[in-house]
Amino acid sequence: MPHPSPEPSTTPPDWPHCGHGTTPEDPVGCRGIHVPGHTACLAHLADANRDAYLAGLAPGADIDHRGTPFTELLLNSLLNALCDPATGHPRLGIARFESATFQGIVEFGSATFQGYARFGSATFQGYAGFGSVTFQGYAWFGSVTFQGAAWFDSATFQADAGFESATFQDYVGFGSATFQGATWFESVTFQGAAWFESATFQGDAWFESATFQSDARFEAATFHGDARFEQAVFERWVSLGPLVCTERVRLSGAVFNGPATLSFAARRLECRRTRWSSTAEVRLRYATVDFAHAVFEYPLTIAAEADPFMLPDGRTVAEQALAHAPDATVRMASLRGVDAAHLVLADVDLSECLFTGTVHLDQLRLEGTCSFDTVPPRRRWRPARLTQRRTLAEEHHWRAQQPAAVRGWNPAVLGAGHAGPAQLAPVYRALRKAFEDGKNEPGAADFYYGEMEMRRHDRTGTPRAERGLLHGYWLLSGYGLRALRALGWLAAAMLITIVLLMGVGLPEEDPKQKATRTVPPGGGRVTFEIEKGDPQNPTGDRFTGKRFEKALNVTLNSVVFRSSGQDLTTAGTYIEMASRVTEPVLLGLAVLAVRNRVKR
């Protein structure tokens, strides 16, 4: 949203200024603007003339006292002259106090500014009270210096409000304040505590490049537009929230030098290149989080909050502004460029998260229920060729670009970039190790599968022979993770073995033993040789129950790498040898797949 340009603030020499008290060191003197019809400002006007000017004011009158030095008594006299008898509170039209100086206690409490109010470059040397003030026009506090506490609790800004480059040297409170237009706190310096409890921002709120040198509290604040804290600096411990933002909380480029507790119910949280120099906890509801290239040197936790946030007094933060949101799920959009060694994610949805470029991803800690995307569901009209498993969003993007891609893979959104199998294999490997280090071996299986899939499809980094082996490994057992696939191949191999044995492997009849007698010349001992005839190839009906029983016996013994002792034809001998190699391997792959799914 463009920043409305305030009327150009003029320097004292450009307006008819009082000039009272000029010295060689200060040739300009008093910078107060002339009171209409006089040649002095309100502070240096003669008593009789001042009384006459104040008596001529009426509630709602326009006033211009730029550069005027106000004492507590003088300001009270001015406000009393503008007091509305019906309400008992001051009512001002256009009010110009640029470069004015306010001494002592300043109290505009419950006043109404019907026109624009300009306090640009003013200085409040003591307490400044704007509690319950109503600004019906644009309120400008740019470059103001508050040397004492400033109080804006329950103030209402019906138009835009600007505090750019203002300095609050002491406590400032905007508790329960209402900003109906856009609000600018850009480049503001909060040297004391800044309290925005229960404040309502109906337009965008800009805190870009603001500096919070002390506590900053936004408990129960509500932002109906963007809450922008880009390049803001938080010097000490900070607690932002719990607050509600119907649009985006933007912390990109912000710096947190102290411990931070952030609690947001927001549609989106942007923390690109945000720097965290101390421990931090980010608790969220509804939000989609972009953490690309964020830097944190200490443990940082991003967690989804299951229930609405609670305030210290036990009240629940109202979330009616987000009633149109589909659910309160927290989704990660990107972790690219992040060093995940100190990162903890709890109960967040990672189905759309971009991981390529993340450093030390194997040290990422996933707590609670962290969900990933899955492969497209099976279609009734095609074979079940896609086994359900957890996948990365970037694999979806890559597969959706392939010419033969099946329906259901999610295409990349604008700005997601491009990552192929060569880039995704290390990501899957790192996530697999993260699950294994967390003693979640079954949970790591899907990421091992994804790693192997990317290696199988990588035509640049994986040699062709290795890709062929991986393809066979995938086809037979899903990389040792799909027990049903291995068992299916085992059943098929056994069936083929049985059919081949019945067809050509078993002889027509079992060979009979024969005895041959040899009588040496002249008598003596008789020697008998027992021989067995060669098996004869089968003829006639080969597929009988008896032959099936024999073939099944041979096949089952082959599965457990044993010889059945059955007489076989020459072809049957080779068939048995082949089955004794292949079928135990398939059985072993099935056992391995079961083990990989249940091991702890």
Short mmCIF file of N, CA and C in Angstrom, two decimals, residues 105-175:
data_model
loop_
_atom_site.label_atom_id
_atom_site.label_comp_id
_atom_site.label_asym_id
_atom_site.label_seq_id
_atom_site.Cartn_x
_atom_site.Cartn_y
_atom_site.Cartn_z
N ILE A 105 3.67 18.02 31.85
CA ILE A 105 2.67 17.00 31.53
C ILE A 105 1.77 17.50 30.42
N VAL A 106 1.69 16.71 29.36
CA VAL A 106 0.84 17.05 28.22
C VAL A 106 -0.34 16.08 28.24
N GLU A 107 -1.55 16.62 28.27
CA GLU A 107 -2.72 15.77 28.37
C GLU A 107 -3.76 16.17 27.34
N PHE A 108 -3.83 15.34 26.27
CA PHE A 108 -4.87 15.51 25.26
C PHE A 108 -6.00 14.50 25.47
N GLY A 109 -6.06 13.90 26.62
CA GLY A 109 -6.98 12.80 26.88
C GLY A 109 -8.40 13.09 26.47
N SER A 110 -9.00 12.16 25.71
CA SER A 110 -10.39 12.21 25.26
C SER A 110 -10.68 13.35 24.31
N ALA A 111 -9.64 14.00 23.81
CA ALA A 111 -9.86 15.06 22.82
C ALA A 111 -10.27 14.45 21.49
N THR A 112 -10.91 15.29 20.65
CA THR A 112 -11.31 14.86 19.31
C THR A 112 -10.68 15.80 18.29
N PHE A 113 -9.93 15.22 17.36
CA PHE A 113 -9.34 15.98 16.26
C PHE A 113 -10.20 15.71 15.02
N GLN A 114 -11.01 16.69 14.64
CA GLN A 114 -11.93 16.49 13.53
C GLN A 114 -11.23 16.59 12.18
N GLY A 115 -10.16 17.34 12.10
CA GLY A 115 -9.37 17.42 10.88
C GLY A 115 -8.08 16.67 11.07
N TYR A 116 -7.15 16.90 10.17
CA TYR A 116 -5.88 16.22 10.35
C TYR A 116 -5.12 16.84 11.50
N ALA A 117 -4.30 16.00 12.15
CA ALA A 117 -3.49 16.44 13.29
C ALA A 117 -2.04 16.17 12.96
N ARG A 118 -1.24 17.23 13.01
CA ARG A 118 0.17 17.11 12.64
C ARG A 118 1.05 17.53 13.81
N PHE A 119 1.87 16.53 14.23
CA PHE A 119 2.83 16.76 15.31
C PHE A 119 4.25 16.46 14.83
N GLY A 120 4.47 16.49 13.53
CA GLY A 120 5.77 16.12 13.01
C GLY A 120 6.91 16.91 13.61
N SER A 121 7.97 16.21 14.03
CA SER A 121 9.19 16.80 14.59
C SER A 121 8.95 17.52 15.91
N ALA A 122 7.81 17.31 16.52
CA ALA A 122 7.56 17.91 17.83
C ALA A 122 8.37 17.18 18.89
N THR A 123 8.54 17.84 20.05
CA THR A 123 9.27 17.26 21.18
C THR A 123 8.41 17.34 22.42
N PHE A 124 8.19 16.16 23.03
CA PHE A 124 7.45 16.10 24.29
C PHE A 124 8.48 15.80 25.38
N GLN A 125 8.79 16.80 26.19
CA GLN A 125 9.85 16.67 27.18
C GLN A 125 9.41 15.93 28.44
N GLY A 126 8.11 15.80 28.63
CA GLY A 126 7.60 15.07 29.78
C GLY A 126 6.58 14.05 29.34
N TYR A 127 5.68 13.74 30.21
CA TYR A 127 4.64 12.76 29.91
C TYR A 127 3.72 13.30 28.82
N ALA A 128 3.36 12.42 27.86
CA ALA A 128 2.44 12.79 26.79
C ALA A 128 1.24 11.87 26.85
N GLY A 129 0.08 12.44 27.15
CA GLY A 129 -1.13 11.64 27.29
C GLY A 129 -2.09 11.87 26.14
N PHE A 130 -2.34 10.77 25.37
CA PHE A 130 -3.31 10.83 24.28
C PHE A 130 -4.35 9.72 24.47
N GLY A 131 -4.58 9.35 25.72
CA GLY A 131 -5.53 8.28 25.98
C GLY A 131 -6.94 8.65 25.56
N SER A 132 -7.61 7.72 24.88
CA SER A 132 -8.99 7.87 24.43
C SER A 132 -9.19 9.03 23.46
N VAL A 133 -8.10 9.49 22.86
CA VAL A 133 -8.21 10.55 21.85
C VAL A 133 -8.80 9.96 20.57
N THR A 134 -9.57 10.77 19.85
CA THR A 134 -10.13 10.35 18.57
C THR A 134 -9.55 11.24 17.47
N PHE A 135 -8.87 10.62 16.51
CA PHE A 135 -8.33 11.33 15.36
C PHE A 135 -9.23 10.99 14.15
N GLN A 136 -10.09 11.93 13.76
CA GLN A 136 -10.98 11.66 12.64
C GLN A 136 -10.29 11.87 11.30
N GLY A 137 -9.23 12.62 11.29
CA GLY A 137 -8.45 12.81 10.08
C GLY A 137 -7.08 12.18 10.23
N TYR A 138 -6.23 12.43 9.28
CA TYR A 138 -4.89 11.86 9.28
C TYR A 138 -4.10 12.37 10.47
N ALA A 139 -3.42 11.47 11.18
CA ALA A 139 -2.61 11.84 12.34
C ALA A 139 -1.15 11.60 12.00
N TRP A 140 -0.35 12.65 12.11
CA TRP A 140 1.05 12.56 11.71
C TRP A 140 1.94 12.90 12.90
N PHE A 141 2.74 11.88 13.32
CA PHE A 141 3.68 12.04 14.41
C PHE A 141 5.09 11.72 13.94
N GLY A 142 5.37 11.95 12.67
CA GLY A 142 6.67 11.62 12.14
C GLY A 142 7.79 12.42 12.79
N SER A 143 8.88 11.71 13.15
CA SER A 143 10.10 12.31 13.74
C SER A 143 9.85 12.98 15.08
N VAL A 144 8.76 12.63 15.72
CA VAL A 144 8.48 13.17 17.05
C VAL A 144 9.41 12.53 18.07
N THR A 145 9.79 13.29 19.09
CA THR A 145 10.60 12.78 20.18
C THR A 145 9.79 12.84 21.47
N PHE A 146 9.56 11.65 22.06
CA PHE A 146 8.86 11.56 23.34
C PHE A 146 9.91 11.26 24.40
N GLN A 147 10.32 12.26 25.16
CA GLN A 147 11.35 12.06 26.17
C GLN A 147 10.79 11.42 27.44
N GLY A 148 9.51 11.52 27.65
CA GLY A 148 8.86 10.84 28.77
C GLY A 148 7.93 9.77 28.25
N ALA A 149 7.14 9.24 29.14
CA ALA A 149 6.18 8.21 28.74
C ALA A 149 5.13 8.80 27.82
N ALA A 150 4.65 7.95 26.89
CA ALA A 150 3.60 8.38 25.97
C ALA A 150 2.44 7.41 26.09
N TRP A 151 1.26 7.93 26.19
CA TRP A 151 0.10 7.12 26.48
C TRP A 151 -0.96 7.36 25.42
N PHE A 152 -1.25 6.29 24.63
CA PHE A 152 -2.27 6.36 23.59
C PHE A 152 -3.35 5.31 23.81
N ASP A 153 -3.47 4.82 25.04
CA ASP A 153 -4.43 3.76 25.29
C ASP A 153 -5.85 4.21 24.93
N SER A 154 -6.55 3.29 24.25
CA SER A 154 -7.94 3.50 23.84
C SER A 154 -8.11 4.65 22.86
N ALA A 155 -7.01 5.13 22.29
CA ALA A 155 -7.13 6.17 21.25
C ALA A 155 -7.72 5.55 19.99
N THR A 156 -8.41 6.40 19.21
CA THR A 156 -9.02 5.97 17.97
C THR A 156 -8.49 6.82 16.82
N PHE A 157 -7.88 6.15 15.84
CA PHE A 157 -7.38 6.83 14.65
C PHE A 157 -8.31 6.42 13.49
N GLN A 158 -9.22 7.31 13.12
CA GLN A 158 -10.21 6.96 12.11
C GLN A 158 -9.65 7.05 10.70
N ALA A 159 -8.53 7.68 10.52
CA ALA A 159 -7.86 7.74 9.22
C ALA A 159 -6.45 7.19 9.40
N ASP A 160 -5.59 7.42 8.44
CA ASP A 160 -4.22 6.93 8.53
C ASP A 160 -3.48 7.61 9.68
N ALA A 161 -2.54 6.88 10.24
CA ALA A 161 -1.73 7.41 11.34
C ALA A 161 -0.26 7.17 11.03
N GLY A 162 0.56 8.19 11.16
CA GLY A 162 1.97 8.07 10.85
C GLY A 162 2.85 8.45 12.02
N PHE A 163 3.78 7.57 12.39
CA PHE A 163 4.75 7.83 13.46
C PHE A 163 6.16 7.61 12.94
N GLU A 164 6.38 7.76 11.67
CA GLU A 164 7.67 7.46 11.08
C GLU A 164 8.80 8.25 11.74
N SER A 165 9.89 7.50 12.02
CA SER A 165 11.12 8.08 12.58
C SER A 165 10.91 8.73 13.94
N ALA A 166 9.79 8.46 14.58
CA ALA A 166 9.58 8.99 15.93
C ALA A 166 10.49 8.26 16.91
N THR A 167 10.75 8.92 18.04
CA THR A 167 11.58 8.34 19.10
C THR A 167 10.81 8.37 20.40
N PHE A 168 10.60 7.18 20.99
CA PHE A 168 9.95 7.08 22.29
C PHE A 168 11.04 6.70 23.30
N GLN A 169 11.48 7.67 24.08
CA GLN A 169 12.57 7.43 25.01
C GLN A 169 12.13 6.73 26.29
N ASP A 170 10.85 6.68 26.52
CA ASP A 170 10.31 6.02 27.70
C ASP A 170 9.18 5.11 27.26
N TYR A 171 8.43 4.62 28.21
CA TYR A 171 7.32 3.73 27.94
C TYR A 171 6.32 4.37 26.99
N VAL A 172 5.78 3.56 26.07
CA VAL A 172 4.70 4.02 25.20
C VAL A 172 3.63 2.95 25.19
N GLY A 173 2.40 3.36 25.36
CA GLY A 173 1.29 2.42 25.41
C GLY A 173 0.23 2.74 24.38
N PHE A 174 -0.13 1.73 23.58
CA PHE A 174 -1.22 1.84 22.63
C PHE A 174 -2.28 0.79 22.95
N GLY A 175 -2.40 0.43 24.22
CA GLY A 175 -3.35 -0.59 24.61
C GLY A 175 -4.76 -0.24 24.21
#
